[in-house]
mmCIF file with all atom_site columns, C-alpha atoms in Angstrom:
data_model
loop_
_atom_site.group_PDB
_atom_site.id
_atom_site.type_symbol
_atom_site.label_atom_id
_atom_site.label_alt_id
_atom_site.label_comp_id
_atom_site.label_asym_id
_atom_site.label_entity_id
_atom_site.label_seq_id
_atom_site.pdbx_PDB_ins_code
_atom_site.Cartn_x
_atom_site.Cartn_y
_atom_site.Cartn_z
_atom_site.occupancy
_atom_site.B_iso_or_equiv
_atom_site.pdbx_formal_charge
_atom_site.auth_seq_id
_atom_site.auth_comp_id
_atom_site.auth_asym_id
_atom_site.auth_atom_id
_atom_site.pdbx_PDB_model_num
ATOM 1   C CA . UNK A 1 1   ? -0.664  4.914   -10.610 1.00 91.00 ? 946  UNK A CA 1
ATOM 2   C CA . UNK A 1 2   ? -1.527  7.125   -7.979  1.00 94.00 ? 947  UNK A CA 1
ATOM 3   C CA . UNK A 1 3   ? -4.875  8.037   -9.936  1.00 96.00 ? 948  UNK A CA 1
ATOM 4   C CA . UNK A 1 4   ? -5.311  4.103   -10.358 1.00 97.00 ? 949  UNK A CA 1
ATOM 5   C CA . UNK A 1 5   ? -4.882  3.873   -6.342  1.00 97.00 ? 950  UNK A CA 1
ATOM 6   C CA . UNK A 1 6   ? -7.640  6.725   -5.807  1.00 98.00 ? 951  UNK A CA 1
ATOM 7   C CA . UNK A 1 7   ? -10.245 5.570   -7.887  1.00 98.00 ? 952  UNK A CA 1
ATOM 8   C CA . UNK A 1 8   ? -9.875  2.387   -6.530  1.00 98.00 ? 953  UNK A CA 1
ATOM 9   C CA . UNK A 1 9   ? -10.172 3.344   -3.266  1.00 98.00 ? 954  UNK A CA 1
ATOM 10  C CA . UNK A 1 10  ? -13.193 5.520   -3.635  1.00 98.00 ? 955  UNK A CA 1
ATOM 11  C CA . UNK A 1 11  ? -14.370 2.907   -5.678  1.00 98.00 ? 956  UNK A CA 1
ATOM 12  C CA . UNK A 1 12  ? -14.350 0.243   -3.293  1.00 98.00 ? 957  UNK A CA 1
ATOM 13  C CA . UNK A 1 13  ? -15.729 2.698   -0.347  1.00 98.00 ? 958  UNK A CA 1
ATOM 14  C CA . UNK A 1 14  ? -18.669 3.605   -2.468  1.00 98.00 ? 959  UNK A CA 1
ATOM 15  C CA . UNK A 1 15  ? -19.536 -0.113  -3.081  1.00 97.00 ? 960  UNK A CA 1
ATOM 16  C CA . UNK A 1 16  ? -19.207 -1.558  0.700   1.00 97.00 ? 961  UNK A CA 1
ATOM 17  C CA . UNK A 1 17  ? -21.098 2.295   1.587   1.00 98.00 ? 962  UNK A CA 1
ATOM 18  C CA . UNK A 1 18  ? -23.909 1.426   -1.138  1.00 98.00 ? 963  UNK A CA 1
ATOM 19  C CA . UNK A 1 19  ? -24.143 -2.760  0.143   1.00 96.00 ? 964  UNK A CA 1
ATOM 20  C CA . UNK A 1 20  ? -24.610 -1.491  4.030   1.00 97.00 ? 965  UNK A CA 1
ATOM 21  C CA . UNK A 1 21  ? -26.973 1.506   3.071   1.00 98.00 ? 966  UNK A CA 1
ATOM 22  C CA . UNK A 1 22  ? -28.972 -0.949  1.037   1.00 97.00 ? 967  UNK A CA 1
ATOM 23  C CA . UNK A 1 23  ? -28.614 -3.968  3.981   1.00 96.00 ? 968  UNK A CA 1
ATOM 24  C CA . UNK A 1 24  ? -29.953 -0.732  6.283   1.00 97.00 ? 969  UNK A CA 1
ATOM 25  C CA . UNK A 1 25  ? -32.979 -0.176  3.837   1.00 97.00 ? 970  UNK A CA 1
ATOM 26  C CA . UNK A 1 26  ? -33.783 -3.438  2.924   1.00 96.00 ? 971  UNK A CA 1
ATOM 27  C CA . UNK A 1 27  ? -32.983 -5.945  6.113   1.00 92.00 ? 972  UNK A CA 1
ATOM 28  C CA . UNK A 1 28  ? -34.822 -9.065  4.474   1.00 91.00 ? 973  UNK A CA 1
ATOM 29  C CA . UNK A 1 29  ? -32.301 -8.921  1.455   1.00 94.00 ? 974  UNK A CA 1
ATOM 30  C CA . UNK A 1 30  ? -29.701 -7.810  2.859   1.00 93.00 ? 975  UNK A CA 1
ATOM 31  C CA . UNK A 1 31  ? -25.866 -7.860  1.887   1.00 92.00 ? 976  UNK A CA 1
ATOM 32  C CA . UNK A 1 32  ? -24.036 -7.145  5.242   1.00 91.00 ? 977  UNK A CA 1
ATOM 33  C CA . UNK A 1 33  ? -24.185 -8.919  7.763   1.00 92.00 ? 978  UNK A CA 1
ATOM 34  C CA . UNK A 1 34  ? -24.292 -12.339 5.106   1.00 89.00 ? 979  UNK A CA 1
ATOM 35  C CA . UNK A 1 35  ? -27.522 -14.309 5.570   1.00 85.00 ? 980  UNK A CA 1
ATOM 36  C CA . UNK A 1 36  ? -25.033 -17.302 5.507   1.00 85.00 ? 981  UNK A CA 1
ATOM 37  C CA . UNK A 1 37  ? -21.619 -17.361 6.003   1.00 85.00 ? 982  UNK A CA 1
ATOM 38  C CA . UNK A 1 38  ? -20.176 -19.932 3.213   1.00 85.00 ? 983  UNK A CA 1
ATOM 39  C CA . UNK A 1 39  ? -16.340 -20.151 1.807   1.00 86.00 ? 984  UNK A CA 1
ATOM 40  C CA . UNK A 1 40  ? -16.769 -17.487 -0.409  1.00 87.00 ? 985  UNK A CA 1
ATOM 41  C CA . UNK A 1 41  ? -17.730 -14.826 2.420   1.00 86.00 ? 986  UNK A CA 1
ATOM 42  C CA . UNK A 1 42  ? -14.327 -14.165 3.366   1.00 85.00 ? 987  UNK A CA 1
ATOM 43  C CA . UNK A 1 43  ? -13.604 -13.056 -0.030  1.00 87.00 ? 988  UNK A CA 1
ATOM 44  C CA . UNK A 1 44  ? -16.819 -11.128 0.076   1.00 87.00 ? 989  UNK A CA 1
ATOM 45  C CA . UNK A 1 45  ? -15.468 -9.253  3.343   1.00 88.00 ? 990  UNK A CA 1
ATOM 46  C CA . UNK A 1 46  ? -11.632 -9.453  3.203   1.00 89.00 ? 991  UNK A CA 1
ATOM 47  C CA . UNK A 1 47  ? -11.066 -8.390  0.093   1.00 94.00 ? 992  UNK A CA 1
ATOM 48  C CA . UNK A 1 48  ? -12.543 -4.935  0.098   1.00 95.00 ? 993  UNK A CA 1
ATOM 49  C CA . UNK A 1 49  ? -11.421 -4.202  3.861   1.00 94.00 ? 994  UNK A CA 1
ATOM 50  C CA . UNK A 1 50  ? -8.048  -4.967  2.716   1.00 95.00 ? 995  UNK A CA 1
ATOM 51  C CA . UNK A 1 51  ? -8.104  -3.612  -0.522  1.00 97.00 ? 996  UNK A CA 1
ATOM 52  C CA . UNK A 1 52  ? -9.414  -0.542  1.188   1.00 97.00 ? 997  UNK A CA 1
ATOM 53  C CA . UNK A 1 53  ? -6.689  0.000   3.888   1.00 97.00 ? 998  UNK A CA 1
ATOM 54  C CA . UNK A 1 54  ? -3.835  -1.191  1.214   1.00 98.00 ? 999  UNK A CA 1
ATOM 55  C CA . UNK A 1 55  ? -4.716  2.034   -1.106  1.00 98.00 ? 1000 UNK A CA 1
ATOM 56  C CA . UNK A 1 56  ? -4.968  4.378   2.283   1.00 98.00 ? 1001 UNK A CA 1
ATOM 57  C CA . UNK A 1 57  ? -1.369  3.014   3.340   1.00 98.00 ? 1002 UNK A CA 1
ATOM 58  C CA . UNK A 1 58  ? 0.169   2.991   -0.469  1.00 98.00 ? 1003 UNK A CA 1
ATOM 59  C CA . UNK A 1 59  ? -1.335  6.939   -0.958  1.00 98.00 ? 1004 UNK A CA 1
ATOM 60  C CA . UNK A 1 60  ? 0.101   8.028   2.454   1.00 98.00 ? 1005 UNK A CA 1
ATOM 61  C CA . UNK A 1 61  ? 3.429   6.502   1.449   1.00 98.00 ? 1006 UNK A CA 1
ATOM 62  C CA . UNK A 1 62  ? 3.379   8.004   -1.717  1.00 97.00 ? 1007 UNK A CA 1
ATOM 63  C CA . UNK A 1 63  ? 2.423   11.864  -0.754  1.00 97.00 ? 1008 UNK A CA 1
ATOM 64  C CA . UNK A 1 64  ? 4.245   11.250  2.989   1.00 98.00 ? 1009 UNK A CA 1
ATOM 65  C CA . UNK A 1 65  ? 4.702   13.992  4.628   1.00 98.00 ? 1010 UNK A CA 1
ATOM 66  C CA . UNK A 1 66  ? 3.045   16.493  1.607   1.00 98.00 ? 1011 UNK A CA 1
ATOM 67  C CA . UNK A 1 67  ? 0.973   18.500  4.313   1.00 98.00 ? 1012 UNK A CA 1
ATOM 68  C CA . UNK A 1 68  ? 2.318   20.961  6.924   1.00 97.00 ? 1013 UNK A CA 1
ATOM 69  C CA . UNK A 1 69  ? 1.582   18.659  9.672   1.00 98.00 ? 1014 UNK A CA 1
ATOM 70  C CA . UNK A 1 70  ? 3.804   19.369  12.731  1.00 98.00 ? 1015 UNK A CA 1
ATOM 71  C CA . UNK A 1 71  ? 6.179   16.130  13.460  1.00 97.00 ? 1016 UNK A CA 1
ATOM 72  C CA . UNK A 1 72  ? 4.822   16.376  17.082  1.00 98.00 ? 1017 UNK A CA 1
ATOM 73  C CA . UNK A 1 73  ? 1.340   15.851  16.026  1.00 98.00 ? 1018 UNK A CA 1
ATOM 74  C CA . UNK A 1 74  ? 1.881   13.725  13.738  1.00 98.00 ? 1019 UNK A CA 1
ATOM 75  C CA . UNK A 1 75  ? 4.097   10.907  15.602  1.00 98.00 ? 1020 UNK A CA 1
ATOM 76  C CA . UNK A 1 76  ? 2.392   11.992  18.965  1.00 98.00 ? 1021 UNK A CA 1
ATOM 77  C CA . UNK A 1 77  ? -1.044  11.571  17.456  1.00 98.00 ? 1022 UNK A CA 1
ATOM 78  C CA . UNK A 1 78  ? -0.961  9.748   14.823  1.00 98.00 ? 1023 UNK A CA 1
ATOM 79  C CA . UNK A 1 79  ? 1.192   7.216   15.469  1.00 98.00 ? 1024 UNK A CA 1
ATOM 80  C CA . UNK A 1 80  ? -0.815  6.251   18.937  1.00 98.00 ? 1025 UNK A CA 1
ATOM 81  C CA . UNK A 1 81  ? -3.821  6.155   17.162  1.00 98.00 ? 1026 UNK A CA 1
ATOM 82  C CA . UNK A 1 82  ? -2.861  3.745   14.811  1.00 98.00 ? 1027 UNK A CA 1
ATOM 83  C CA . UNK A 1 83  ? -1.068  1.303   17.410  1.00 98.00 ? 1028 UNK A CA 1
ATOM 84  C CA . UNK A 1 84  ? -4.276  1.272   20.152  1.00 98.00 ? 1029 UNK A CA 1
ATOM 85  C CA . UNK A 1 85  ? -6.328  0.983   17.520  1.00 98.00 ? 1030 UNK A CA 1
ATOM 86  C CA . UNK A 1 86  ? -4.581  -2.436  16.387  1.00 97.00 ? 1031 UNK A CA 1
ATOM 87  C CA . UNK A 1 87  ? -4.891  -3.311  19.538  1.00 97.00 ? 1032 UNK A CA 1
ATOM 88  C CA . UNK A 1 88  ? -8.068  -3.358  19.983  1.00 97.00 ? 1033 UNK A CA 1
ATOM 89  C CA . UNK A 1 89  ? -9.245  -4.715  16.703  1.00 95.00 ? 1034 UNK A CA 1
ATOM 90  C CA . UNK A 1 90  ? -6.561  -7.940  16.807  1.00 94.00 ? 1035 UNK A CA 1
ATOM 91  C CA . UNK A 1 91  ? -7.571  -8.164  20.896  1.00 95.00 ? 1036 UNK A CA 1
ATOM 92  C CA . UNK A 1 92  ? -10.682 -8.814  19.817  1.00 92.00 ? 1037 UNK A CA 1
ATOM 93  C CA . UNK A 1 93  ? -10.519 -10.415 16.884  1.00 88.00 ? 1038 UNK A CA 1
ATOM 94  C CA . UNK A 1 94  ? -8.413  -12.989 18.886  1.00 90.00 ? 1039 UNK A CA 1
ATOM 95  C CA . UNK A 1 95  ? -11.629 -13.514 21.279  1.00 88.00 ? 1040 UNK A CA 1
ATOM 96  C CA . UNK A 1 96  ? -14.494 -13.814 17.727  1.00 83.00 ? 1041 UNK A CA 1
ATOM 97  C CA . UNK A 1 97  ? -12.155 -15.514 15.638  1.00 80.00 ? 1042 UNK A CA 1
ATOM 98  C CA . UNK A 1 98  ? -11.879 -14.336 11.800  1.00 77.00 ? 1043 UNK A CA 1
ATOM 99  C CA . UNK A 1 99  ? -15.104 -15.987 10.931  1.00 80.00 ? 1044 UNK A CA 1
ATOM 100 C CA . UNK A 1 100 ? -17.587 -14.225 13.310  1.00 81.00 ? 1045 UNK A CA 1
ATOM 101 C CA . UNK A 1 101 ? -15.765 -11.311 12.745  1.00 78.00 ? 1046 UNK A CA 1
ATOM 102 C CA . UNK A 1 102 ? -16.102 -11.248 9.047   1.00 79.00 ? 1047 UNK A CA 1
ATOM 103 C CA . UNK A 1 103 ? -20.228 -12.198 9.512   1.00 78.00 ? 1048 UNK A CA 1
ATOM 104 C CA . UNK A 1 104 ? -20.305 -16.151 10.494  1.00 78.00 ? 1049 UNK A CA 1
ATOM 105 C CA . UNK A 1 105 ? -23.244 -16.698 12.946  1.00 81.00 ? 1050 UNK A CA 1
ATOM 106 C CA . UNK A 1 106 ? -21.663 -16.743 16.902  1.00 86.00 ? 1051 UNK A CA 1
ATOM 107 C CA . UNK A 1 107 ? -22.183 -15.755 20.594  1.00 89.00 ? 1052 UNK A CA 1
ATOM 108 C CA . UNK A 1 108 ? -22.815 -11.829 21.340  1.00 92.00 ? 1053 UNK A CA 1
ATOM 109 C CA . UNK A 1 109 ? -19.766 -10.413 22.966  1.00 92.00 ? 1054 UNK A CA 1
ATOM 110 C CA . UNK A 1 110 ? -20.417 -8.015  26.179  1.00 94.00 ? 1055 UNK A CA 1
ATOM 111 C CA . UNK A 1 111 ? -16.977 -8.555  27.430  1.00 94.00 ? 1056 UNK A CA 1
ATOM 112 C CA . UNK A 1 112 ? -13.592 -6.843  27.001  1.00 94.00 ? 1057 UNK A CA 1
ATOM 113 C CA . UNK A 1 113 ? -13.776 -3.441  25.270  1.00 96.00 ? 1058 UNK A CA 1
ATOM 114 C CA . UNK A 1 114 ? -17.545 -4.555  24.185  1.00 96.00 ? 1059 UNK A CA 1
ATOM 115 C CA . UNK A 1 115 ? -18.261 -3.638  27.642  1.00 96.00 ? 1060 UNK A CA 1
ATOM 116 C CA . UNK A 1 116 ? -18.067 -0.474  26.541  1.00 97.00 ? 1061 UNK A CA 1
ATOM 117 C CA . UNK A 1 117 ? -19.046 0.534   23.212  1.00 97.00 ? 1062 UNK A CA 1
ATOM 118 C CA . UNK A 1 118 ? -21.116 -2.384  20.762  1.00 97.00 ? 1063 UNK A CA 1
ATOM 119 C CA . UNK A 1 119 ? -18.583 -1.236  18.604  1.00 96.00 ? 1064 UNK A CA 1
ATOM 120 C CA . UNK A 1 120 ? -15.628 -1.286  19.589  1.00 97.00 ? 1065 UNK A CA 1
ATOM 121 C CA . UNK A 1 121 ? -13.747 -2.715  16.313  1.00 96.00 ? 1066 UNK A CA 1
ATOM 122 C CA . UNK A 1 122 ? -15.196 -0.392  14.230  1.00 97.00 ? 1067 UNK A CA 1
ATOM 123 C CA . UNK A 1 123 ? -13.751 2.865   16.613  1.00 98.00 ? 1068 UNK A CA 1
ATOM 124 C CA . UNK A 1 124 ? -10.523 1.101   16.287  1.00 98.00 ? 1069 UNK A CA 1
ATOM 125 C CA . UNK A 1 125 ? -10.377 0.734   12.850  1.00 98.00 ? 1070 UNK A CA 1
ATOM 126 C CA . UNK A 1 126 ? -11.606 4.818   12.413  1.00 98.00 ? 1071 UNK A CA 1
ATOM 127 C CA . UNK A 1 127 ? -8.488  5.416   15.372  1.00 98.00 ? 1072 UNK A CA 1
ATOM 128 C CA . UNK A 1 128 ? -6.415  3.427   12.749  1.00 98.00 ? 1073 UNK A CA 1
ATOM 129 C CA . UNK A 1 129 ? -7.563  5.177   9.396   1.00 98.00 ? 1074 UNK A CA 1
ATOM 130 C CA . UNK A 1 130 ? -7.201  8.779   11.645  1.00 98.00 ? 1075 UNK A CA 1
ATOM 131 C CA . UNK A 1 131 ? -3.455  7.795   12.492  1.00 98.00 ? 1076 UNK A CA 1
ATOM 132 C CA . UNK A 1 132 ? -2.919  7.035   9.486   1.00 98.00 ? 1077 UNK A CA 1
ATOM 133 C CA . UNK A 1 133 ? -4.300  10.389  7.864   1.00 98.00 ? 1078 UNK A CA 1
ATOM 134 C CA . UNK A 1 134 ? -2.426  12.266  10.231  1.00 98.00 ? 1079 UNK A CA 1
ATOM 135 C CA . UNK A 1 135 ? 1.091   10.170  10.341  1.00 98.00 ? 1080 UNK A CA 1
ATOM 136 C CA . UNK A 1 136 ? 1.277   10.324  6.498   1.00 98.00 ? 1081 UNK A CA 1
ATOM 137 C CA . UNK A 1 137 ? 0.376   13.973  6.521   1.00 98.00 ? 1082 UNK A CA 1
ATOM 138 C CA . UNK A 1 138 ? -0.486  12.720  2.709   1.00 98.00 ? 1083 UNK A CA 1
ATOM 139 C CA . UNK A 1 139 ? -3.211  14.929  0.763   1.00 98.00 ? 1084 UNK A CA 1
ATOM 140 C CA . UNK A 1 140 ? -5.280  11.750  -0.961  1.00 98.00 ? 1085 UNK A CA 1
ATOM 141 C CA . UNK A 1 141 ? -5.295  9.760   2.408   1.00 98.00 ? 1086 UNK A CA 1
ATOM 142 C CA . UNK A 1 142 ? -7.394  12.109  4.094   1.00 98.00 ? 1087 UNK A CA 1
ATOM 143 C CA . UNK A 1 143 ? -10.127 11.620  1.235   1.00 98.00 ? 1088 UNK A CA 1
ATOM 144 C CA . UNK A 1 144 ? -10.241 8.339   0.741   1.00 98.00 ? 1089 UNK A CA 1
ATOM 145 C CA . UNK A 1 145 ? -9.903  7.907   4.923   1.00 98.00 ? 1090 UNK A CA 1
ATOM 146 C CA . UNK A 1 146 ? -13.289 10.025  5.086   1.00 98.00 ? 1091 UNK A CA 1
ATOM 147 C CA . UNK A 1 147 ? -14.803 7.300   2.724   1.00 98.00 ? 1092 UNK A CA 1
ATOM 148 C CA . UNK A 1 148 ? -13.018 4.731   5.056   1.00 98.00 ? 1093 UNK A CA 1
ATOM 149 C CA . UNK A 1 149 ? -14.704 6.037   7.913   1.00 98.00 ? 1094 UNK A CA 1
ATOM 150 C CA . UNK A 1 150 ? -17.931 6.697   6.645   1.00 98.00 ? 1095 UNK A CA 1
ATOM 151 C CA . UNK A 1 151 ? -18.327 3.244   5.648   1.00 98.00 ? 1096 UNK A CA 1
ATOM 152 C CA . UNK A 1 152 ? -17.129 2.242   8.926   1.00 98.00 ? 1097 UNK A CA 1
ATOM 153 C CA . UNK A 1 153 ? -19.861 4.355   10.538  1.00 98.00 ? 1098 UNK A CA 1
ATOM 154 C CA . UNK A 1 154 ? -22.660 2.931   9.027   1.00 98.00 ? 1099 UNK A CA 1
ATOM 155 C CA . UNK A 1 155 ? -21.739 -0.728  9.304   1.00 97.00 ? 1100 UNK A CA 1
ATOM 156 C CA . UNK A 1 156 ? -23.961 -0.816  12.935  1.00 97.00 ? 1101 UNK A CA 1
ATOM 157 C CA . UNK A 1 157 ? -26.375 0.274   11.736  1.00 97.00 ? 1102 UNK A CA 1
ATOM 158 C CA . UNK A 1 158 ? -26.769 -2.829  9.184   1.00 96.00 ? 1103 UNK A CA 1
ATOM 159 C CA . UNK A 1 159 ? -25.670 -5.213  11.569  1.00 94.00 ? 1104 UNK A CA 1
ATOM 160 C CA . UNK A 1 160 ? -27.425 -4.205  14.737  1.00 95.00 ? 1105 UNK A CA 1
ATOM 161 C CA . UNK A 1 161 ? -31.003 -5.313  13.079  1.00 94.00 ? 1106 UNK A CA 1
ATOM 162 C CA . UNK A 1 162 ? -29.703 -8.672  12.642  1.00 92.00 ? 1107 UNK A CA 1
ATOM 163 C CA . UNK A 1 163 ? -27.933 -8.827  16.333  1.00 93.00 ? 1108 UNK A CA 1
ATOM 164 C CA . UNK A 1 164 ? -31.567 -7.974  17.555  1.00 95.00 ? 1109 UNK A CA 1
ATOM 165 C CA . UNK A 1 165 ? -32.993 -11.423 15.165  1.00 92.00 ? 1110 UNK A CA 1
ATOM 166 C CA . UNK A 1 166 ? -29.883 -13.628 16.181  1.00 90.00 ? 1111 UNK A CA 1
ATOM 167 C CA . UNK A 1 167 ? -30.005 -12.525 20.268  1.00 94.00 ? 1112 UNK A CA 1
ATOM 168 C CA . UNK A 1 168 ? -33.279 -10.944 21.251  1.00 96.00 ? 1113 UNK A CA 1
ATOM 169 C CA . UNK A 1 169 ? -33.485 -9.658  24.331  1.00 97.00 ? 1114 UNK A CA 1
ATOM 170 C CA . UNK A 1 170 ? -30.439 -10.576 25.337  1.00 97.00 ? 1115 UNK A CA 1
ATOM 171 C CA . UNK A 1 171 ? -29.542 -8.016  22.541  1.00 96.00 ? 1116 UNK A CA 1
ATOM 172 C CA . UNK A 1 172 ? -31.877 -5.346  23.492  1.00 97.00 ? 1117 UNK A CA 1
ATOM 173 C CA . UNK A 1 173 ? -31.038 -5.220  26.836  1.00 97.00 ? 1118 UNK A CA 1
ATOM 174 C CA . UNK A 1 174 ? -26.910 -5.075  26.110  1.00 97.00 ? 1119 UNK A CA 1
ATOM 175 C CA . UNK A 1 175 ? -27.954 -1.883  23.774  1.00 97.00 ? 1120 UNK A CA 1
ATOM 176 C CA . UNK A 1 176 ? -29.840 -0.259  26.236  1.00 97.00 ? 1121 UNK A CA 1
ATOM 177 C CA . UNK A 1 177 ? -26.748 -0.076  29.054  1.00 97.00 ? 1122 UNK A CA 1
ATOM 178 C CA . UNK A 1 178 ? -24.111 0.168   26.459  1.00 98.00 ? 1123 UNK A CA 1
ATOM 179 C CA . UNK A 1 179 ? -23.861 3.083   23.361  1.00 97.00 ? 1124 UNK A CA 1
ATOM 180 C CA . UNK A 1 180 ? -23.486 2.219   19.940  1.00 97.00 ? 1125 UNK A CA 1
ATOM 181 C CA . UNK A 1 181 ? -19.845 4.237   19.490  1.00 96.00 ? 1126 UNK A CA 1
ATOM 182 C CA . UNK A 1 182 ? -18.812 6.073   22.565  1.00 90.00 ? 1127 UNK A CA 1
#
């Protein structure tokens, strides 16, 4: 099962990597974000981000507590990390609504913790994969988190062409006072 749960993981990391690296290199056909947001595009989004943090939690449960990570660390780190970084995700979530959060058309945010980062879902959600690798102290969680966060890395970079389309200069000019990540 555990074998099953890694595969699976890595599987579905590859896939959402390879849709956003293609979306990246070709932005007239791309996959993410969806040219139109219809009732299958939650499925589309959902089900891999869900799938994907479902395996890291189930692997971390399973090897919990395998690697010599110090209790302090791990519960003074980890266990932060994880909570902010809900946080910060459902905070804002709560403002977009599911919808424009999983790619329906909407108004470009600059408020709350966008004030700071364009991003600031995506750093949450690596803060939240990161707790996780270092609560569970689990071996597998730590590879399949790397996928996590790679994937979460180059999301932007597909999306911010498409913020520049939908906003214009309004865009531009919120990129050029505000970084991408940090």
């Amino acid at each position: 099962m555990q074998g099953f749960l890694i595969i699976l993981g890595l599987g579905v990391a590859a896939m959402t990597l390879a849709a956003i690296l293609w979306s990246i290199a070709f932005p007239k056909r791309r996959i993410w974000p969806p040219k139109r947001y219809t009732t299958f595009t939650p499925f589309l989004v959902w089900v891999p981000t869900f799938t994907l943090f479902g395996v890291l939690i189930l692997l971390g449960v399973w090897g919990w507590a395998d690697l010599a990570i110090p209790s302090w660390l791990r519960f003074g780190v980890g266990l932060p990390l994880i909570l902010i970084g809900n946080i910060v995700v459902w905070m804002e979530v709560s403002h977009f609504g599911v919808p424009q959060t999983g790619g329906a058309k909407g108004t470009l945010r600059t408020e709350g913790m966008y004030r700071y980062s364009r991003n600031p879902q995506y750093i949450a959600d690596m803060g939240i994969v990161s707790g996780w690798k270092i609560l569970s102290a689990a071996p597998w969680p730590m590879v399949v988190g790397l996928a996590a966060i790679a994937v979460l890395i180059a999301a932007p970079f597909s999306e911010e062409p498409w913020l520049k389309d939908q906003y214009g200069s309004t865009f531009e000019n919120y990129s050029a006072r505000v970084r991408r990540f940090l």
